[in-house]
Structure formats: C-alpha cells, structure tokens
Coordinates of C-alpha atoms and ligand atoms in Angstrom, one line a residue:
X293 CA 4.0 -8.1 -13.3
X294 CA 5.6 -10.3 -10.9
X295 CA 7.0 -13.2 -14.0
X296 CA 3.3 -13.1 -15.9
X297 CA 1.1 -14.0 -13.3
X298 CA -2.2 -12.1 -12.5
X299 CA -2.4 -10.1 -9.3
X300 CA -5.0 -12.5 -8.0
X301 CA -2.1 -14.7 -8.2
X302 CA 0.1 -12.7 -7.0
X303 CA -2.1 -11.3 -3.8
X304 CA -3.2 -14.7 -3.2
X305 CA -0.2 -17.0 -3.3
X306 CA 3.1 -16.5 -1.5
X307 CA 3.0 -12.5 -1.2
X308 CA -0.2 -12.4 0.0
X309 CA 0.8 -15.0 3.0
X310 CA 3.8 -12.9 3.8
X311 CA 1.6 -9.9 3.9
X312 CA -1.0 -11.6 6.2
X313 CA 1.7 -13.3 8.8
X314 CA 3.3 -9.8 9.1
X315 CA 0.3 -7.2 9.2
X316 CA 1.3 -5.6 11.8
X317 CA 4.4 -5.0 11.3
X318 CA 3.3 -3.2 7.7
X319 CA 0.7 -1.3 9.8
X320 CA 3.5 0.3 11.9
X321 CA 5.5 1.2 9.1
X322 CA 2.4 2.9 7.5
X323 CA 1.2 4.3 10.8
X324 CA 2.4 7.9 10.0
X325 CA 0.9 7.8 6.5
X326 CA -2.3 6.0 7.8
X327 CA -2.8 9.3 9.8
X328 CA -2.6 11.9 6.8
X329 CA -5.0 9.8 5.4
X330 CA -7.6 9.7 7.8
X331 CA -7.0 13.8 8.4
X332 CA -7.8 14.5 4.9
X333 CA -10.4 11.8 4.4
X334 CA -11.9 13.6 7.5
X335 CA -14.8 10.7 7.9
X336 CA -17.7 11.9 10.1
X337 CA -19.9 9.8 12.4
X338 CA -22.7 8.1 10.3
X339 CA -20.6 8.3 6.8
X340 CA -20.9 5.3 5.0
X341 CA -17.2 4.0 3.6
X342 CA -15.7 1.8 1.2
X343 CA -11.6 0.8 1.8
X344 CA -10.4 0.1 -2.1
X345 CA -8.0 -3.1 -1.4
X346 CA -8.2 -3.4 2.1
X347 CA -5.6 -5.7 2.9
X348 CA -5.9 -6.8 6.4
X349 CA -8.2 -4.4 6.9
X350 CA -5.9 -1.6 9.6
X351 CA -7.8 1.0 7.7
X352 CA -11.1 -0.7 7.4
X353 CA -11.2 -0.6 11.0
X354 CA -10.1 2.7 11.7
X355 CA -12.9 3.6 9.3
X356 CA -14.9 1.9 11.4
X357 CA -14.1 3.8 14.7
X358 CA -14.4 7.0 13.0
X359 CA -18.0 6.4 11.1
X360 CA -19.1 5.2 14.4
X361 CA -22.0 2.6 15.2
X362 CA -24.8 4.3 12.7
X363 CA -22.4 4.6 9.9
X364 CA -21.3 1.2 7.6
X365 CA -17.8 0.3 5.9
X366 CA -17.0 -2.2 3.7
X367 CA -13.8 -3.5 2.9
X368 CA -12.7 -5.2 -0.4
X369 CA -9.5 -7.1 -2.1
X370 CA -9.0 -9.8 -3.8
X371 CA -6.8 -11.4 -1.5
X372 CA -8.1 -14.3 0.8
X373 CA -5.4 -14.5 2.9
X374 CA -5.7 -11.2 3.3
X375 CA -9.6 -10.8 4.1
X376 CA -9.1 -14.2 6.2
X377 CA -6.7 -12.0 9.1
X378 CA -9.1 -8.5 8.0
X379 CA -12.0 -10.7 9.4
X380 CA -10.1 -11.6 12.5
X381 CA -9.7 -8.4 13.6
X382 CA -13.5 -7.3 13.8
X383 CA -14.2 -8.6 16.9
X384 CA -11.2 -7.9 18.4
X385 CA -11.3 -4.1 18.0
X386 CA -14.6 -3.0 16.7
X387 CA -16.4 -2.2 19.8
X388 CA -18.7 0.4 19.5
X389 CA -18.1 1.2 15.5
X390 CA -19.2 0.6 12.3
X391 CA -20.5 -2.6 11.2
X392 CA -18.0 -4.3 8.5
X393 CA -18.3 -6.6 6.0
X394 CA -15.0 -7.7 4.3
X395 CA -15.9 -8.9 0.6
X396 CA -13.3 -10.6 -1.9
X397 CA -14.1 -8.8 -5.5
X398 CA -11.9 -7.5 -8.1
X399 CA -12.9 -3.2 -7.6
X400 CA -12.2 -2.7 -11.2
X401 CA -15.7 -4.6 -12.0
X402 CA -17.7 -5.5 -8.9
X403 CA -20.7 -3.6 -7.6
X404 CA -20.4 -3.2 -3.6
X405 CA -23.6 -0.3 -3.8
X406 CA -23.0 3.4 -3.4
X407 CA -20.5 5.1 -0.5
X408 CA -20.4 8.6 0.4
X409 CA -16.7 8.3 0.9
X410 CA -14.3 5.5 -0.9
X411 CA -10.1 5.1 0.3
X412 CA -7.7 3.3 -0.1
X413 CA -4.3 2.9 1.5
X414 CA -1.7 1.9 -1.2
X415 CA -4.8 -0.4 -3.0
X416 CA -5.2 1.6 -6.4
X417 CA -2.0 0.9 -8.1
X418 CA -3.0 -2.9 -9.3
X419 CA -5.6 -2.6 -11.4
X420 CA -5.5 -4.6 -15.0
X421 CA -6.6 -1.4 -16.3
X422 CA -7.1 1.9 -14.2
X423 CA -9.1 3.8 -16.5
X424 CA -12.2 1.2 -16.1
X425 CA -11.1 0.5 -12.6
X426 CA -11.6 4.0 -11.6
X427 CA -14.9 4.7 -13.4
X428 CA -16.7 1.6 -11.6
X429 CA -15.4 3.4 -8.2
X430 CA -16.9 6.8 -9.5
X431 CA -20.1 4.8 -10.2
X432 CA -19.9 3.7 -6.9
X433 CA -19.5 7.3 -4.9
X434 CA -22.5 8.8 -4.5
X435 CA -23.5 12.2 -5.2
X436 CA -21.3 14.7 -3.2
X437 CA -18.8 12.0 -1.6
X438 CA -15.2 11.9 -2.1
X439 CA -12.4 9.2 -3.3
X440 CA -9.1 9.8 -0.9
X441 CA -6.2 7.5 -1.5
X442 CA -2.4 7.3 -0.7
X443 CA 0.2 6.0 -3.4
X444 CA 3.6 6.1 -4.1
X445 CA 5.6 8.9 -5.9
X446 CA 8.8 7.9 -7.6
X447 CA 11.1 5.1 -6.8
X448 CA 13.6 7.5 -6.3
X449 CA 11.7 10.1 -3.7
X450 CA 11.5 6.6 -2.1
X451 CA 14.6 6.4 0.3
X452 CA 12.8 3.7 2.6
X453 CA 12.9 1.7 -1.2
X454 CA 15.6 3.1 -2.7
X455 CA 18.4 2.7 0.2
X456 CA 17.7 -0.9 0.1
X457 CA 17.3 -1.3 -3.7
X458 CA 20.6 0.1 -4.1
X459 CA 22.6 -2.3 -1.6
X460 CA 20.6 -5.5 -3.8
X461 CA 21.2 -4.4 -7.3
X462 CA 24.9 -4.6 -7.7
X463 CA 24.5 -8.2 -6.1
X464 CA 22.9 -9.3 -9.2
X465 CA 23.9 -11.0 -11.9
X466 CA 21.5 -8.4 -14.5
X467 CA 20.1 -5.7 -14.0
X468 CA 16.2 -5.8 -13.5
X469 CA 14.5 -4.6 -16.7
X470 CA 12.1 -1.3 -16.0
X471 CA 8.6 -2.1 -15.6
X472 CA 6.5 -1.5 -18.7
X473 CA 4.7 1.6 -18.8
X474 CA 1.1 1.7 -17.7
X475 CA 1.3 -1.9 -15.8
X476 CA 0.5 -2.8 -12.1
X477 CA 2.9 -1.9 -9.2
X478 CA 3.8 0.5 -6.6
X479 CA 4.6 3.3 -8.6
X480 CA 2.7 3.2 -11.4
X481 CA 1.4 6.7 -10.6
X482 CA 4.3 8.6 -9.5
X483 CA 3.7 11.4 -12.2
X484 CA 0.5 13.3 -10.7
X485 CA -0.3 14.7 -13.8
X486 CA -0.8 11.5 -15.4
X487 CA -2.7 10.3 -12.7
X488 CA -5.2 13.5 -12.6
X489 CA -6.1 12.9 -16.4
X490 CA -6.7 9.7 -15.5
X491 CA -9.2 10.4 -12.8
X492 CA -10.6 13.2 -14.1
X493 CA -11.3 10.9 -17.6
X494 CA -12.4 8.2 -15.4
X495 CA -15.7 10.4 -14.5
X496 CA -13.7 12.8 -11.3
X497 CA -14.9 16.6 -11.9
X498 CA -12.3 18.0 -9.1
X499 CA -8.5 16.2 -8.5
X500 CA -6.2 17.5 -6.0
X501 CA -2.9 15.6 -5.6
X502 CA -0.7 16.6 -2.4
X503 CA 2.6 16.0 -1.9
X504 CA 2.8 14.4 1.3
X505 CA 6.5 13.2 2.5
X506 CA 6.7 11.4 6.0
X507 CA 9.8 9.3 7.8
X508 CA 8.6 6.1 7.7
X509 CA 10.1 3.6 10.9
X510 CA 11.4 0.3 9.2
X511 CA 12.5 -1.3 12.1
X512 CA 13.4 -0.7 15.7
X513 CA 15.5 -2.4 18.4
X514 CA 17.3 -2.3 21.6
X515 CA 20.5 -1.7 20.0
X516 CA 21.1 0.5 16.0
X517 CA 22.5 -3.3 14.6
X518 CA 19.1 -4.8 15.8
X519 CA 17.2 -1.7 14.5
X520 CA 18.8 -2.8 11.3
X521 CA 18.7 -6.2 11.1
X522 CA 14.5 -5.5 11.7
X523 CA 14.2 -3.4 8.6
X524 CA 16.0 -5.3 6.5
X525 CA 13.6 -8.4 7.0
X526 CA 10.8 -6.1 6.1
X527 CA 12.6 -4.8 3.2
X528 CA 13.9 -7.6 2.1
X529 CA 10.2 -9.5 2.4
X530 CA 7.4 -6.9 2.4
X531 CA 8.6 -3.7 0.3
X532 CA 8.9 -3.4 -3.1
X533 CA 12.8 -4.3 -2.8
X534 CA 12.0 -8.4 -1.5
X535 CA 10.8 -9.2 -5.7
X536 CA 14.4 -8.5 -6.9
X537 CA 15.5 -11.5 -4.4
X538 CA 12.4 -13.7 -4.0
X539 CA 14.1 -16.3 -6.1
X540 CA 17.5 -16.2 -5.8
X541 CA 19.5 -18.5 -4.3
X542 CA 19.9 -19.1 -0.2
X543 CA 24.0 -17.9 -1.0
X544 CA 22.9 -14.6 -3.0
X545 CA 19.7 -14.1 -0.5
X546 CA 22.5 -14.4 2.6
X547 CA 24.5 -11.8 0.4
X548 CA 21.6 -9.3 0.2
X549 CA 20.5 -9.8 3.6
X550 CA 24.2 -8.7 5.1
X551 CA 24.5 -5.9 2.5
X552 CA 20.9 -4.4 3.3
X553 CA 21.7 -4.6 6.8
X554 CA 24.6 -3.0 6.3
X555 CA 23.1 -0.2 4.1
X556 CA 20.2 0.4 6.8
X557 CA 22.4 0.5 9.7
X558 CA 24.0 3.8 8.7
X559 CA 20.5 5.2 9.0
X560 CA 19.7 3.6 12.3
X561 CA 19.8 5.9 15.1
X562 CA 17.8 5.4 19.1
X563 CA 17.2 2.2 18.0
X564 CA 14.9 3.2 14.7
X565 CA 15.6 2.8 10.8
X566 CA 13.6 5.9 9.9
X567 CA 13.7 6.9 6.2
X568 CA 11.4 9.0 3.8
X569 CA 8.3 7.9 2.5
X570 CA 7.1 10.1 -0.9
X571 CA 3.2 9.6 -1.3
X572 CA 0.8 11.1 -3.4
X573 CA -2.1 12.2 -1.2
X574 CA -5.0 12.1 -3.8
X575 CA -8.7 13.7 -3.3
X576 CA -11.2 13.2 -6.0
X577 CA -14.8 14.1 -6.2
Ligands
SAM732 C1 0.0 -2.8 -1.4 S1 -1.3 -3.8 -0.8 C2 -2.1 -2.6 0.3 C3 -3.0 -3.3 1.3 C4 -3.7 -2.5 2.4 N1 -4.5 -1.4 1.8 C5 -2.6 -1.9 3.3 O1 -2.3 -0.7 3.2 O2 -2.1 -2.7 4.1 C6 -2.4 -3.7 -2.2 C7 -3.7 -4.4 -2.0 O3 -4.5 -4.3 -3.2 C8 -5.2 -5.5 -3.4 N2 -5.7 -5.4 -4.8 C9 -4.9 -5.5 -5.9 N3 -5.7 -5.5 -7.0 C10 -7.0 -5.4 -6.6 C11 -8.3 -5.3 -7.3 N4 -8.4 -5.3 -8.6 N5 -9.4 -5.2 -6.5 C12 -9.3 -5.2 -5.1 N6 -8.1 -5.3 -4.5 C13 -7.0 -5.4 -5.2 C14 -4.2 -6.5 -3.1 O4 -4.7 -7.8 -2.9 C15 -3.5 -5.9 -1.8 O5 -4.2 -6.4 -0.7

C-alpha cells in the first residue's frame, strides 16, 4: 500500500505525524464508536488488557480507567510518533487506573505475555499477513479471554468516506486503481464472512461479527460553512480519502479542498457534519 512502502513506513513517516498532531480530533470522530466498543468489550476491574495498534493510546487509557488500579494494559503499534503522544497522556489522565506501558512491536510477531482481553480500535487491518498476525494474538489470549475489535465495512456503507471520495475522484486526472485483494488498508475486512474464516483458521473457536452503524461528527462550527470547512480538513488529511490527494499539486489540492467542502456542507446542519460510519463489531474467543 501507500506507493510500496511498508506500514512501518507508512505509520512512521508523514501519516503517522499527521495522525499524532491531530489525536484528538480523530478521538472525537471515533468517540461514538469508541463507546460500542468498550460496551461489548465489557472490561471489568482487575482484567488485564492488551490495545492491538494503539495509536495515541484514547483507548489504552479508557482501558485503563475501566480495569482500574489492580488490573494492567498494554498498549502496542509500531508507530513512534504515535506511542511518543500515547505516552504523554499517562500522566495526564491515568489517575487512579491501570498501570500502562506503551511498547513499539509489530503484533503480527511480538510476544507482549498473555491478556485476558485483547482490542483494538481500527488497528487489525494492517497486518503484512493476517492469518499469522491473528494466531500470535490468539497465542497471546489466555484461556477464557476474548479478542473485541472495530473495523470497517465496505467503502460504500462508508458515507463519512464515500461523500468525500466522490467530490475528489472526478478531480483526477485517473482513476485510482482498486486495492489488491488481501493487502493492508481500511477495509480490507469488509466481507465478514471472509473475516470469520480467517479468525476462526487463525486458532478463534467462537466469531461473532455485528453490524454496528453510527453517525460519526466530522467537524463542527459556529456556522454549517465552518462545520464544513472542519470536516473537510479531516477528510482531506486523516481519513482514508486524504491518500488520493497527498501528492497532488497545491492547484488540484485547492480544487479538492473547495469541492469537499462543498460536498460536506450539504450535510452540515447545527453546526455538525454528521455522516454514517459502517463498522464490523468483531468478538472472538
Ligand atoms: C487506523 S490507525 C488506528 C489507531 C488507533 N487504534 C486509533 O483508533 O486511533 C491503525 C494503527 O495500527 C498500527 N499498526 C499497523 N500495523 C501494525 C502492526 N503490525 N502492529 C502493531 N500496530 C500496527 C498503526 O501504526 C496505527 O497506529
């Protein structure tokens, strides 16, 4: 993915610093989804937790307040610029929970010791190759604990993607090819019956995959135009959307940047972009 480059590249160069400088803003977005998480995850006070590509760490630390101060979480990526703002949120809002330690390793192969419950927030989708990535995680649950983890459904189920998307692609001069099948990215596992096999061959006995569709806020403002004008930046620089125009040139960015405002702004109402998020709400044990 992402012109032949590995996803340690890719998490570690420009993307990853985008991600980092605007973590909160990505943790408001997935605040809604975040919470259906956590309700199925259902965490209990003492549990011990590892977060699958932790990012900045939001759910680390939520982890962390819900295991409580006998329980233990670990949070892992292979980003360090990632893990570098994960880190700096510790002291800031860990009173009273879980100790955390944030460790960079590739989850496909590193041992990080047994967890009675393993998640991951939109972290499972860029692994070299899943099948091995998700035995080492089964290897790493312990007997009776569960995997829960969020990821995308189709592109198309996607409107807070798609709406975007559409308003970039007939800016370009060629069509973006397809991804190849079976290759890191977002939505890689759209087709939960694909994804079951996969889990279940990876070592999972019991799969459950739930639908789980939420309005996602991609920007807000004082006025609909500023509302827009905020979820384009993230579209344009966070989501899925910002690769088709990560290279182009300032005249065609400009371009892109007028027409997804434009596009948004017909879905901005009380000062909010609010558009569908289609997830995959994945148990495994
Ligand atoms: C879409 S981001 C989600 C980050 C975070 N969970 C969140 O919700 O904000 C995907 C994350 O997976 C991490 N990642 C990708 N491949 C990984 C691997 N093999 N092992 C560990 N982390 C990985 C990336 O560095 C990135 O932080």
């Amino acid at each position: 993915m992402a012109g032949g480059i590995t996803q340690a590249e890719y998490w570690n160069g420009e993307v990853g610093a985008r991600w980092a400088r605007n973590q909160a803003v990505l943790d408001a977005v997935f605040a809604p989804l975040t919470e259906a998480l956590f309700a199925r995850a259902a965490l209990r006070a003492g549990e011990s937790v590892l977060d699958i590509g932790c990012g900045s760490g939001a759910t680390t630390l939520e982890a962390a307040r819900r295991v409580g101060p006998h329980g233990s979480v670990t949070g892992a990526d292979i980003s360090a610029p990632l893990l570098a703002v994960a880190r700096t949120r510790i002291d800031a809002e860990a009173s009273g929970a879980a100790p955390i330690r944030f460790v960079e390793a590739d989850v496909e192969h590193a041992d990080l010791g047994g967890s009675g419950q393993i998640l991951s927030r939109f972290g499972v989708m860029f692994f070299a190759d899943s099948g091995r990535a998700f035995a080492n995680v089964r290897r790493m649950l312990r007997p009776g604990g569960r995997l829960t983890f969020l990821c995308w459904r189709a592109l198309r189920e996607n409107l807070w993607v798609s709406v975007p998307r559409e308003a970039v692609l007939p800016l370009l001069p060629e069509a973006p090819p397809p991804p190849p099948p079976d290759t890191p990215g977002p939505f890689r596992f759209a087709d939960a019956d694909e994804l079951a096999a996969l889990l279940r061959g990876a070592g999972f006995g019991t799969v459950a995959c739930e639908a789980l569709d939420r309005d996602v806020v991609l920007g807000r403002g004082s006025t609909e135009a500023e509302a827009a004008e905020a979820a384009a930046h993230v579209a344009l620089n966070l989501g899925p959307t910002s690769h088709l125009v990560r290279e182009a040139a300032p005249e065609l960015r400009a371009r892109a940047e007028a027409g997804v405002t434009e596009a948004l702004r017909r879905h901005a109402e009380g000062g909010a972009v609010r558009l569908r998020a289609a997830c995959w709400l994945v148990q495994a044990g």
